[in-house]
């Protein structure tokens, strides 16, 4: 093969790579900018004692851990099942 043919092949492969990367990046941008989320929004009611407040919420496996600060200064963690909205456990801390 001549040097001219090798240069042509290298340029052709570079063009194919550039087009492929552009298509890949374009597809990623389109997916990220579509903003569609097929999951329904989460909604639950958590019954708390009077004066209690939610300090923080964090994921805990397949549950949500809700740190609740009570009026007397104590705290408890309530584990909430996101699928049912029910409290599945309570850990009291003093």
GROMACS .gro file of C-alpha atoms in nm:
model
   94
    1UNK     CA    1   0.000   0.000   0.000
    2UNK     CA    2   0.116   0.345  -0.077
    3UNK     CA    3   0.151   0.618   0.181
    4UNK     CA    4  -0.131   0.810   0.015
    5UNK     CA    5  -0.371   0.512   0.060
    6UNK     CA    6  -0.274   0.473   0.427
    7UNK     CA    7  -0.337   0.845   0.488
    8UNK     CA    8  -0.677   0.814   0.322
    9UNK     CA    9  -0.770   0.518   0.543
   10UNK     CA   10  -0.656   0.699   0.859
   11UNK     CA   11  -0.854   1.011   0.767
   12UNK     CA   12  -1.160   0.799   0.684
   13UNK     CA   13  -1.143   0.617   1.019
   14UNK     CA   14  -1.100   0.948   1.202
   15UNK     CA   15  -1.412   1.084   1.033
   16UNK     CA   16  -1.608   0.770   1.125
   17UNK     CA   17  -1.494   0.800   1.488
   18UNK     CA   18  -1.584   1.171   1.501
   19UNK     CA   19  -1.931   1.108   1.358
   20UNK     CA   20  -1.985   0.819   1.601
   21UNK     CA   21  -1.882   1.026   1.903
   22UNK     CA   22  -2.101   1.315   1.789
   23UNK     CA   23  -2.400   1.081   1.757
   24UNK     CA   24  -2.331   0.928   2.097
   25UNK     CA   25  -2.300   1.265   2.270
   26UNK     CA   26  -2.608   1.396   2.088
   27UNK     CA   27  -2.811   1.097   2.206
   28UNK     CA   28  -2.696   1.145   2.565
   29UNK     CA   29  -2.783   1.515   2.559
   30UNK     CA   30  -3.126   1.438   2.415
   31UNK     CA   31  -3.196   1.178   2.687
   32UNK     CA   32  -3.083   1.409   2.966
   33UNK     CA   33  -3.272   1.712   2.838
   34UNK     CA   34  -3.601   1.532   2.774
   35UNK     CA   35  -3.691   1.564   3.143
   36UNK     CA   36  -3.935   1.275   3.129
   37UNK     CA   37  -3.977   1.070   3.444
   38UNK     CA   38  -4.229   0.789   3.412
   39UNK     CA   39  -4.239   0.722   3.786
   40UNK     CA   40  -4.537   0.865   3.973
   41UNK     CA   41  -4.452   1.129   4.234
   42UNK     CA   42  -4.412   1.001   4.589
   43UNK     CA   43  -4.669   1.107   4.845
   44UNK     CA   44  -4.718   0.992   5.203
   45UNK     CA   45  -4.855   1.125   5.528
   46UNK     CA   46  -4.647   1.073   5.840
   47UNK     CA   47  -4.834   1.108   6.167
   48UNK     CA   48  -4.614   1.294   6.415
   49UNK     CA   49  -4.674   1.396   6.775
   50UNK     CA   50  -4.772   1.760   6.833
   51UNK     CA   51  -4.466   1.986   6.814
   52UNK     CA   52  -4.242   1.724   6.655
   53UNK     CA   53  -4.050   1.816   6.343
   54UNK     CA   54  -3.871   1.629   6.067
   55UNK     CA   55  -3.497   1.698   6.093
   56UNK     CA   56  -3.383   1.503   5.788
   57UNK     CA   57  -3.481   1.229   5.544
   58UNK     CA   58  -3.231   0.983   5.395
   59UNK     CA   59  -3.253   0.667   5.184
   60UNK     CA   60  -3.201   0.345   5.380
   61UNK     CA   61  -3.197   0.056   5.136
   62UNK     CA   62  -3.553   0.020   5.006
   63UNK     CA   63  -3.688   0.244   5.283
   64UNK     CA   64  -3.668   0.609   5.382
   65UNK     CA   65  -3.516   0.694   5.720
   66UNK     CA   66  -3.691   0.996   5.870
   67UNK     CA   67  -3.518   1.162   6.167
   68UNK     CA   68  -3.785   1.316   6.388
   69UNK     CA   69  -3.702   1.562   6.669
   70UNK     CA   70  -3.959   1.555   6.947
   71UNK     CA   71  -4.068   1.841   7.175
   72UNK     CA   72  -3.880   1.704   7.479
   73UNK     CA   73  -3.550   1.713   7.285
   74UNK     CA   74  -3.532   1.341   7.217
   75UNK     CA   75  -3.519   1.204   6.865
   76UNK     CA   76  -3.635   0.896   6.682
   77UNK     CA   77  -3.583   0.748   6.340
   78UNK     CA   78  -3.892   0.627   6.159
   79UNK     CA   79  -3.847   0.394   5.864
   80UNK     CA   80  -4.099   0.455   5.589
   81UNK     CA   81  -4.181   0.215   5.306
   82UNK     CA   82  -4.210   0.429   4.991
   83UNK     CA   83  -4.432   0.177   4.813
   84UNK     CA   84  -4.701   0.161   5.082
   85UNK     CA   85  -4.640   0.485   5.274
   86UNK     CA   86  -4.646   0.293   5.603
   87UNK     CA   87  -4.400   0.319   5.891
   88UNK     CA   88  -4.216  -0.013   5.912
   89UNK     CA   89  -4.004   0.057   6.218
   90UNK     CA   90  -3.910   0.312   6.482
   91UNK     CA   91  -3.576   0.354   6.659
   92UNK     CA   92  -3.584   0.585   6.961
   93UNK     CA   93  -3.272   0.775   7.066
   94UNK     CA   94  -3.227   0.965   7.390
   0.00000   0.00000   0.00000
